[in-house]
C-alpha cells in the first residue's frame, strides 16, 4: 500500500489517496486518530461507476463517518474508473442497458453475468485492502461495511470475520444465488431501501432482507428514488455503526 | 375533564388520572412543563386490552416521551377496561379467536366487524380528549399520535388537523376500507413493523405502508414478535417526534 497524495480537510480530517497494487483507493482519518487511539474503520462501498464519478458522494459519507470518530476507506472496483476494462463486464452492462431500453424484463442470465464475476473479483480486493489498512497504527477494528453493491456487502459479511456490522443499500440487482448466501450472514445489518427506486425491484429487496440470517437486522424504507436517501436516514445508519463499532 | 388522582414520579414527571365524561385516561407531564413553556403532546395509542393491563407499557412509553420534553396522554378505548361492554365488539373478538384457533383465514367480515366500529367510536373520543388536553396551560401543540390500533391512527391522521406527525405500529388487522383512507394521509409517518409478528399479515402491513399518501413516510422493520420492538427502534421513533414536533 502506497500513499500517493494527501490533503488536510477543513475539519482536520486527513484524506489520503493510495494504491494497493494496481488498485486506487482513498482513506480518510479523523483528526483524533492516533496510534494510541486508533479509529474504528468503515469501508465505503459504491456502485461500479468509478471513484472519480463517485468522489463527492463518497467524500460526504466519509465526512459523516469521520465526524463520528471513524476512519473511512474505499477502493476502486475491478473494471471501473482508471482500472483496466473488463470485456465480460462491459458486455453484461450493455446487455442490461439494451434490456432496460427495450422495456424487457432483466433476465437471470444478465443479472448473474453482471454481478457474480464482480463479487468474485471485488471481495478478495476489499479483504486485501482491509489487511493493509488495519496495519496502519491510526486505524483499528472493529470494522463496518457500508453501501455499494449489496451482493458484495453480503459476500463480505459471510466470508470476512473482521467485519462486525454492515449497512447495506437495497438498490441493485441481486442474483438468485445471493439469496442462499444471505442466509449465512449473522452480523447485525441495517438495510436501506428507497421505496420508489426506479431501477430496483422492491419485492426482491424485501425478499433479500427476509433471507438474511442475522438475528439483528433492521430495514429502513424511505420515499424517493435511488439517490434520494433522506438526511435523517443517513443519520440513523451512522447511529447503527456507533452502536455496534464503538 | 376531571383529574381523579395524581402522583409525582421519581424524575419529577407528574402523572394524573382523569375522566372525560365516562372515559378514563392518564396524562403525564414533564417537570419542565409550565404555562410559559407548554410541552408538545404525544397521544399514546394502545390495543383494546384495557388501560390497567396496558399500564406498564404505556408508562414506559410516557417516561420516554417526558424525558424528551413531551407531555403524553392516553384514554381508554370504547368497550375496554372498566368501560361498558359492547356486545358487537365482544362478538367480533370471539369470531376472531374462533377463526384463529381453527387455523382458518380471518375473513374480511370479521376484520371489518372488529375494527371499523372501534374506529368510528374511538376517533371522536380521542379528538374530545385533545380538546380537553390542549386547554391545559402546561400542554401545547404540535401534537403527535403514537402506536395502538393502526386504523385508529390512520383515521385520526386524516380527520384531525391538530395531529402533525404519527408513529404507527403495523401490528393489527386492517379492513380493506382503510387502504383507501390511507391514501388521504399527508402528515409525516414513521411506521414500525415487527417482521415476525405472529398475529400480523406482513404483506398487508407493507401494502398499507405503500398506500399512505404522505410524502415523508419511513418504515422501520425489525426482527421479533409483536411485543419485541427493540430499544433502538423506540429511540428512533422518539427522534422522529423530536424532529417533527419541536
Coordinates of C-alpha atoms in Angstrom, one line a residue:
Chain A
X1 CA 0.0 0.0 0.0
X2 CA 1.5 3.3 -1.1
X3 CA 0.1 6.7 -0.3
X4 CA 0.2 8.9 -3.4
X5 CA -1.2 12.2 -2.2
X6 CA -2.6 13.7 1.0
X7 CA -4.6 16.7 2.0
X8 CA -5.9 18.0 5.3
X9 CA -9.5 19.0 5.1
X10 CA -11.2 21.9 6.9
X11 CA -12.2 19.8 9.9
X12 CA -8.8 18.3 10.4
X13 CA -9.6 15.1 8.6
X14 CA -6.7 13.7 6.7
X15 CA -7.6 12.5 3.2
X16 CA -5.0 10.2 1.5
X17 CA -5.1 8.7 -1.9
X18 CA -3.3 5.3 -2.1
X19 CA -2.7 2.4 -4.4
X20 CA -2.8 -1.2 -3.4
X21 CA -1.0 -2.9 -6.2
X22 CA -2.9 -1.6 -9.3
X23 CA -6.0 -0.7 -7.2
X24 CA -6.5 3.0 -6.4
X25 CA -8.2 3.9 -3.1
X26 CA -8.9 6.7 -0.6
X27 CA -8.5 6.8 3.2
X28 CA -10.0 9.4 5.4
X29 CA -8.9 9.5 9.1
X30 CA -10.3 11.9 11.8
X31 CA -8.0 14.4 13.4
X32 CA -8.4 12.4 16.6
X33 CA -7.0 9.1 15.2
X34 CA -3.6 8.1 16.5
X35 CA -1.5 5.1 17.4
X36 CA -2.8 5.3 21.0
X37 CA -6.4 5.9 19.9
X38 CA -6.9 4.1 16.6
X39 CA -10.2 4.9 14.8
X40 CA -12.5 2.0 14.0
X41 CA -12.9 1.6 10.3
X42 CA -15.9 1.9 7.9
X43 CA -15.4 0.5 4.4
X44 CA -17.4 2.7 1.9
X45 CA -18.9 0.5 -0.8
X46 CA -20.1 2.2 -4.0
X47 CA -21.6 1.2 -7.4
X48 CA -19.2 0.4 -10.3
X49 CA -19.2 3.9 -11.7
X50 CA -15.6 4.8 -10.9
X51 CA -14.1 6.6 -7.9
X52 CA -13.8 9.9 -9.8
X53 CA -17.5 10.0 -10.6
X54 CA -18.5 8.8 -7.1
X55 CA -16.0 11.1 -5.3
X56 CA -18.3 13.8 -4.0
X57 CA -20.8 11.3 -2.6
X58 CA -18.1 9.2 -1.0
X59 CA -16.4 12.3 0.5
X60 CA -19.7 13.3 2.0
X61 CA -20.2 9.9 3.6
X62 CA -16.6 9.9 4.8
X63 CA -17.2 13.4 6.4
X64 CA -20.1 11.9 8.3
X65 CA -18.1 8.9 9.4
X66 CA -15.0 10.9 10.5
X67 CA -17.3 13.3 12.4
X68 CA -18.4 10.3 14.4
X69 CA -14.8 9.3 15.1
X70 CA -14.5 6.6 12.4
X71 CA -11.8 6.2 9.7
X72 CA -13.3 5.6 6.3
X73 CA -11.8 3.9 3.2
X74 CA -12.8 2.9 -0.3
X75 CA -11.2 1.2 -3.3
X76 CA -11.9 1.2 -7.0
X77 CA -13.9 -1.7 -8.2
X78 CA -12.5 -4.1 -10.8
X79 CA -13.2 -2.8 -14.4
X80 CA -14.2 0.7 -13.2
X81 CA -12.6 4.1 -13.2
X82 CA -9.0 4.0 -14.4
X83 CA -8.6 0.3 -13.9
X84 CA -8.3 -2.0 -17.0
X85 CA -11.6 -2.5 -18.8
X86 CA -13.1 -5.9 -18.5
X87 CA -14.7 -7.2 -21.6
X88 CA -17.2 -9.5 -20.0
X89 CA -18.4 -6.8 -17.6
X90 CA -18.8 -4.3 -20.4
X91 CA -20.8 -6.9 -22.3
X92 CA -23.1 -7.6 -19.3
X93 CA -23.7 -3.8 -18.8
X94 CA -24.5 -3.4 -22.5
X95 CA -27.0 -6.3 -22.3
X96 CA -28.6 -4.8 -19.2
X97 CA -28.9 -1.4 -20.9
X98 CA -30.4 -3.0 -24.0
X99 CA -33.0 -4.9 -22.0
X100 CA -34.0 -1.9 -19.9
X101 CA -34.2 0.4 -23.0
X102 CA -36.4 -2.2 -24.7
X103 CA -38.6 -2.4 -21.6
X104 CA -37.8 -6.1 -21.3
X105 CA -37.6 -7.9 -18.0
X106 CA -33.9 -8.2 -16.9
X107 CA -33.3 -12.0 -17.0
X108 CA -31.4 -14.0 -14.5
X109 CA -28.7 -14.6 -17.1
X110 CA -28.0 -10.8 -17.4
X111 CA -28.0 -10.3 -13.6
X112 CA -25.7 -13.2 -12.9
X113 CA -23.3 -12.1 -15.7
X114 CA -23.3 -8.6 -14.3
X115 CA -22.9 -9.2 -10.6
X116 CA -21.4 -12.6 -9.8
X117 CA -18.0 -12.1 -11.5
X118 CA -17.8 -8.6 -9.9
X119 CA -18.4 -10.2 -6.5
X120 CA -15.8 -12.9 -7.2
X121 CA -13.2 -10.3 -8.1
X122 CA -14.0 -7.5 -5.7
X123 CA -14.4 -9.3 -2.4
X124 CA -10.8 -10.5 -2.2
X125 CA -9.6 -7.0 -3.1
X126 CA -11.6 -5.5 -0.2
X127 CA -10.1 -8.1 2.1
X128 CA -6.6 -7.2 0.8
X129 CA -7.4 -3.5 1.5
X130 CA -8.5 -4.5 5.0
X131 CA -5.2 -6.3 5.6
X132 CA -3.3 -3.2 4.5
X133 CA -5.5 -0.6 6.3
X134 CA -5.5 -2.4 9.7
X135 CA -1.7 -2.4 9.7
X136 CA -1.8 1.4 10.0
X137 CA -1.4 2.4 13.6
X138 CA -4.1 5.1 13.4
X139 CA -6.7 2.6 12.1
X140 CA -8.2 -0.2 14.2
X141 CA -11.1 -2.5 14.4
X142 CA -13.9 -3.3 14.7
X143 CA -14.8 -2.8 11.0
X144 CA -18.0 -1.9 9.3
X145 CA -19.0 -2.1 5.7
X146 CA -21.4 0.4 4.2
X147 CA -23.4 0.6 1.0
X148 CA -22.5 -0.1 -2.6
X149 CA -23.4 -3.3 -4.5
X150 CA -25.4 -5.3 -2.0
X151 CA -24.1 -8.6 -3.3
X152 CA -20.5 -7.5 -2.5
X153 CA -21.6 -6.5 1.0
X154 CA -23.4 -9.8 1.5
X155 CA -20.4 -11.9 0.4
X156 CA -18.1 -9.8 2.6
X157 CA -20.4 -10.3 5.6
X158 CA -20.2 -14.1 5.0
X159 CA -16.5 -14.5 4.4
X160 CA -14.8 -11.7 6.3
X161 CA -14.9 -12.2 10.1
X162 CA -13.3 -8.8 10.7
X163 CA -16.5 -7.1 9.5
X164 CA -18.7 -6.7 12.6
X165 CA -21.7 -4.8 11.2
X166 CA -22.9 -3.7 7.8
X167 CA -25.2 -1.0 6.4
X168 CA -26.5 -2.4 3.1
X169 CA -28.2 -0.5 0.3
X170 CA -31.0 -2.4 -1.3
X171 CA -30.5 -0.7 -4.6
X172 CA -29.0 -3.1 -7.1
X173 CA -29.9 -6.3 -9.0
X174 CA -29.4 -9.4 -6.9
X175 CA -28.5 -12.8 -8.4
X176 CA -30.6 -15.7 -7.2
X177 CA -27.6 -17.4 -5.7
X178 CA -27.1 -14.5 -3.3
X179 CA -30.4 -15.3 -1.5
X180 CA -28.9 -18.6 -0.3
X181 CA -25.7 -16.8 0.7
X182 CA -27.7 -14.2 2.6
X183 CA -29.0 -16.9 4.9
X184 CA -25.4 -17.4 6.1
X185 CA -25.0 -13.8 7.2
X186 CA -25.1 -13.4 11.0
X187 CA -23.7 -10.0 11.8
X188 CA -26.0 -7.1 12.6
X189 CA -27.4 -5.5 9.5
X190 CA -29.0 -2.1 8.8
X191 CA -30.7 -2.2 5.3
X192 CA -31.7 0.9 3.5
X193 CA -34.4 0.7 0.9
X194 CA -35.6 3.6 -1.3
X195 CA -39.2 2.7 -1.8
X196 CA -39.6 4.3 -5.2
X197 CA -36.2 3.3 -6.6
X198 CA -36.8 3.3 -10.4
X199 CA -34.1 0.7 -11.2
X200 CA -34.7 -1.6 -8.3
X201 CA -37.1 -4.4 -7.7
X202 CA -38.8 -3.7 -4.4
X203 CA -40.1 -7.2 -3.8
X204 CA -36.6 -8.7 -4.4
X205 CA -35.2 -6.2 -1.9
X206 CA -37.8 -7.3 0.7
X207 CA -37.1 -11.0 -0.1
X208 CA -33.4 -10.4 0.4
X209 CA -34.0 -8.7 3.7
X210 CA -36.1 -11.6 4.8
X211 CA -33.4 -14.1 3.7
X212 CA -30.6 -12.6 5.8
X213 CA -29.8 -14.9 8.7
X214 CA -28.8 -12.1 11.2
X215 CA -30.7 -12.1 14.4
X216 CA -30.4 -8.3 14.5
X217 CA -31.5 -6.8 11.1
X218 CA -33.4 -3.6 10.5
X219 CA -35.0 -2.4 7.3
X220 CA -35.4 1.4 6.9
X221 CA -37.5 2.1 3.9
X222 CA -37.9 5.7 2.8
X223 CA -39.6 7.6 0.0
X224 CA -37.8 8.7 -3.1
X225 CA -35.5 7.4 -5.8
X226 CA -32.1 5.7 -5.9
X227 CA -30.0 8.8 -4.8
X228 CA -32.7 10.4 -2.6
X229 CA -31.8 8.8 0.7
X230 CA -33.0 11.5 3.2
X231 CA -30.6 13.1 5.6
X232 CA -32.3 11.5 8.7
X233 CA -31.9 8.0 7.1
X234 CA -28.1 8.7 6.8
X235 CA -28.1 9.8 10.4
X236 CA -29.8 6.6 11.5
X237 CA -27.3 4.5 9.6
X238 CA -24.5 6.4 11.4
X239 CA -26.1 5.7 14.8
X240 CA -26.2 2.0 13.9
X241 CA -22.4 2.0 13.3
X242 CA -21.8 3.9 16.5
X243 CA -23.9 1.4 18.4
X244 CA -22.1 -1.6 17.0
X245 CA -18.5 -0.4 16.4
X246 CA -17.8 1.7 19.5
Chain B
X1 CA -62.2 16.7 32.2
X2 CA -61.7 15.9 35.9
X3 CA -58.4 14.8 37.5
X4 CA -59.1 12.0 39.9
X5 CA -55.6 11.3 41.2
X6 CA -52.1 12.5 40.8
X7 CA -48.6 11.3 41.7
X8 CA -45.2 12.8 41.2
X9 CA -42.8 10.2 39.7
X10 CA -39.1 9.9 40.6
X11 CA -38.0 12.0 37.7
X12 CA -40.3 14.9 38.5
X13 CA -42.9 13.8 36.0
X14 CA -46.5 14.4 37.1
X15 CA -48.8 11.5 36.4
X16 CA -52.5 12.3 36.6
X17 CA -55.5 10.1 36.1
X18 CA -58.6 11.8 34.7
X19 CA -62.0 11.1 33.4
X20 CA -63.5 12.8 30.4
X21 CA -67.2 12.1 30.8
X22 CA -67.3 8.3 31.3
X23 CA -63.9 7.8 29.7
X24 CA -60.8 7.2 31.9
X25 CA -57.4 8.5 30.9
X26 CA -53.9 9.3 32.1
X27 CA -51.8 12.4 31.5
X28 CA -48.0 12.6 32.1
X29 CA -46.3 16.0 32.0
X30 CA -42.6 16.6 32.3
X31 CA -41.3 18.6 35.3
X32 CA -40.3 21.3 32.8
X33 CA -43.9 21.9 31.5
X34 CA -45.5 25.2 32.5
X35 CA -47.9 27.8 31.2
X36 CA -44.9 29.8 29.9
X37 CA -43.3 26.6 28.4
X38 CA -46.1 24.2 27.4
X39 CA -45.0 20.8 26.4
X40 CA -46.0 19.4 23.0
X41 CA -48.3 16.5 23.3
X42 CA -48.0 12.8 22.2
X43 CA -51.1 10.8 22.3
X44 CA -50.3 7.2 23.3
X45 CA -52.5 4.7 21.3
X46 CA -52.8 1.1 22.5
X47 CA -54.6 -2.1 21.7
X48 CA -58.1 -2.7 23.1
X49 CA -56.9 -4.7 26.2
X50 CA -57.7 -2.1 28.8
X51 CA -55.6 0.6 30.4
X52 CA -54.9 -1.5 33.6
X53 CA -53.4 -4.3 31.5
X54 CA -51.5 -1.9 29.3
X55 CA -50.4 0.4 32.2
X56 CA -46.7 -0.7 32.5
X57 CA -46.1 -0.5 28.7
X58 CA -47.8 2.9 28.5
X59 CA -46.0 4.3 31.5
X60 CA -42.7 3.2 29.9
X61 CA -43.5 5.0 26.7
X62 CA -44.7 8.0 28.7
X63 CA -41.4 8.0 30.6
X64 CA -39.5 8.1 27.2
X65 CA -41.7 10.9 25.9
X66 CA -41.5 13.1 29.0
X67 CA -37.7 12.6 29.1
X68 CA -37.7 14.2 25.6
X69 CA -39.8 17.1 26.9
X70 CA -43.2 15.9 25.7
X71 CA -46.4 15.6 27.5
X72 CA -48.1 12.2 26.9
X73 CA -51.7 11.2 27.3
X74 CA -53.9 8.2 26.7
X75 CA -57.6 7.3 27.1
X76 CA -59.5 4.0 27.5
X77 CA -60.9 2.6 24.3
X78 CA -64.7 2.0 24.0
X79 CA -65.6 -1.4 25.2
X80 CA -62.3 -2.0 27.0
X81 CA -61.2 -1.9 30.6
X82 CA -63.8 -0.6 33.0
X83 CA -65.9 0.9 30.3
X84 CA -69.3 -0.7 29.4
X85 CA -69.0 -3.9 27.5
X86 CA -70.1 -3.7 23.9
X87 CA -71.9 -6.8 22.6
X88 CA -71.0 -6.4 18.9
X89 CA -67.3 -5.9 19.7
X90 CA -67.2 -8.9 22.1
X91 CA -68.9 -11.0 19.3
X92 CA -66.3 -9.9 16.7
X93 CA -63.5 -10.8 19.1
X94 CA -65.0 -14.2 19.8
X95 CA -65.3 -14.8 16.0
X96 CA -61.7 -13.8 15.5
X97 CA -60.5 -16.1 18.3
X98 CA -62.6 -19.0 16.9
X99 CA -61.2 -18.5 13.4
X100 CA -57.6 -18.3 14.6
X101 CA -57.9 -21.3 16.9
X102 CA -59.3 -23.3 14.0
X103 CA -56.4 -22.1 11.8
X104 CA -58.8 -20.6 9.4
X105 CA -58.1 -17.4 7.4
X106 CA -59.5 -14.4 9.1
X107 CA -62.2 -13.2 6.6
X108 CA -62.9 -9.6 5.7
X109 CA -66.2 -9.7 7.5
X110 CA -64.5 -10.5 10.8
X111 CA -61.9 -7.8 10.4
X112 CA -64.4 -5.2 9.4
X113 CA -66.7 -6.1 12.3
X114 CA -63.8 -6.0 14.7
X115 CA -62.1 -2.8 13.6
X116 CA -64.5 -0.4 11.8
X117 CA -66.9 0.2 14.7
X118 CA -64.0 0.7 17.0
X119 CA -62.5 3.3 14.7
X120 CA -65.9 5.0 14.4
X121 CA -66.3 5.3 18.1
X122 CA -62.8 5.8 19.3
X123 CA -61.7 8.6 16.9
X124 CA -64.2 11.3 18.1
X125 CA -63.2 10.4 21.7
X126 CA -59.5 11.0 21.0
X127 CA -60.5 14.3 19.4
X128 CA -62.5 15.2 22.5
X129 CA -59.5 14.3 24.7
X130 CA -57.4 16.6 22.5
X131 CA -59.9 19.4 23.0
X132 CA -59.7 19.0 26.8
X133 CA -55.9 18.4 27.0
X134 CA -54.9 21.4 24.8
X135 CA -56.9 23.7 27.1
X136 CA -54.4 22.9 29.9
X137 CA -51.8 25.7 30.1
X138 CA -48.9 23.3 30.5
X139 CA -49.8 21.3 27.4
X140 CA -49.4 22.7 23.9
X141 CA -49.2 21.8 20.3
X142 CA -48.0 20.4 18.0
X143 CA -49.5 17.0 18.6
X144 CA -48.2 13.6 17.7
X145 CA -50.1 10.3 17.7
X146 CA -48.2 7.1 18.5
X147 CA -48.9 3.4 18.3
X148 CA -52.0 1.4 19.0
X149 CA -54.6 0.2 16.5
X150 CA -53.2 1.4 13.2
X151 CA -56.7 2.0 11.7
X152 CA -57.4 4.5 14.5
X153 CA -54.1 6.2 13.9
X154 CA -54.8 6.3 10.2
X155 CA -58.3 7.8 10.6
X156 CA -57.0 10.4 13.2
X157 CA -54.3 11.4 10.7
X158 CA -56.9 12.0 8.1
X159 CA -59.6 13.8 10.1
X160 CA -57.7 15.6 12.9
X161 CA -55.6 18.6 11.6
X162 CA -54.0 19.2 15.0
X163 CA -52.0 16.0 14.7
X164 CA -48.8 16.9 12.9
X165 CA -46.9 13.6 12.8
X166 CA -47.6 9.9 13.7
X167 CA -45.7 6.8 14.7
X168 CA -47.9 3.9 13.6
X169 CA -47.4 0.3 14.6
X170 CA -48.2 -2.2 11.8
X171 CA -49.4 -4.8 14.1
X172 CA -53.2 -5.2 13.8
X173 CA -55.7 -6.4 11.3
X174 CA -56.6 -3.8 8.7
X175 CA -60.0 -3.5 7.0
X176 CA -59.8 -3.1 3.2
X177 CA -61.6 0.3 3.5
X178 CA -58.6 1.6 5.4
X179 CA -56.3 1.2 2.4
X180 CA -58.3 3.9 0.6
X181 CA -58.3 6.1 3.6
X182 CA -54.5 5.7 4.0
X183 CA -54.1 7.4 0.6
X184 CA -55.5 10.6 2.2
X185 CA -52.9 10.8 4.9
X186 CA -50.4 13.5 4.3
X187 CA -48.6 14.1 7.6
X188 CA -45.1 12.6 8.2
X189 CA -45.3 9.0 9.2
X190 CA -42.9 6.6 11.0
X191 CA -44.2 3.1 10.7
X192 CA -42.9 0.3 12.9
X193 CA -43.2 -3.3 11.6
X194 CA -42.2 -6.4 13.6
X195 CA -41.1 -8.7 10.8
X196 CA -42.0 -11.9 12.6
X197 CA -45.2 -10.7 14.3
X198 CA -47.3 -13.9 14.7
X199 CA -50.7 -12.3 14.6
X200 CA -50.0 -9.9 11.8
X201 CA -50.0 -10.2 8.0
X202 CA -46.7 -8.8 6.8
X203 CA -47.8 -8.3 3.2
X204 CA -50.8 -6.3 4.4
X205 CA -48.6 -4.1 6.5
X206 CA -46.3 -3.4 3.5
X207 CA -49.3 -2.7 1.3
X208 CA -50.7 -0.3 3.9
X209 CA -47.3 1.5 4.1
X210 CA -47.3 1.7 0.3
X211 CA -50.8 3.2 0.4
X212 CA -50.1 6.1 2.7
X213 CA -50.2 9.4 0.8
X214 CA -47.5 11.1 2.9
X215 CA -44.5 12.5 1.1
X216 CA -42.4 11.7 4.2
X217 CA -43.0 8.2 5.4
X218 CA -40.5 5.7 6.8
X219 CA -40.8 2.1 7.5
X220 CA -38.7 0.6 10.3
X221 CA -38.8 -3.2 10.2
X222 CA -37.2 -5.2 13.0
X223 CA -36.9 -8.8 14.0
X224 CA -39.0 -10.3 16.6
X225 CA -42.6 -10.7 17.5
X226 CA -45.5 -8.3 18.4
X227 CA -44.1 -7.0 21.7
X228 CA -40.4 -7.4 20.8
X229 CA -39.8 -3.9 19.4
X230 CA -36.1 -3.3 20.2
X231 CA -34.9 -0.4 22.4
X232 CA -33.1 1.2 19.4
X233 CA -36.3 1.2 17.4
X234 CA -38.1 3.0 20.2
X235 CA -35.3 5.5 20.3
X236 CA -35.6 6.1 16.5
X237 CA -39.4 6.7 16.9
X238 CA -38.6 9.2 19.7
X239 CA -36.2 11.0 17.4
X240 CA -38.9 11.2 14.7
X241 CA -41.2 13.1 17.1
X242 CA -38.4 15.4 18.3
X243 CA -37.6 16.2 14.6
X244 CA -41.3 17.0 13.8
X245 CA -42.8 18.4 16.9
X246 CA -40.1 20.6 18.3

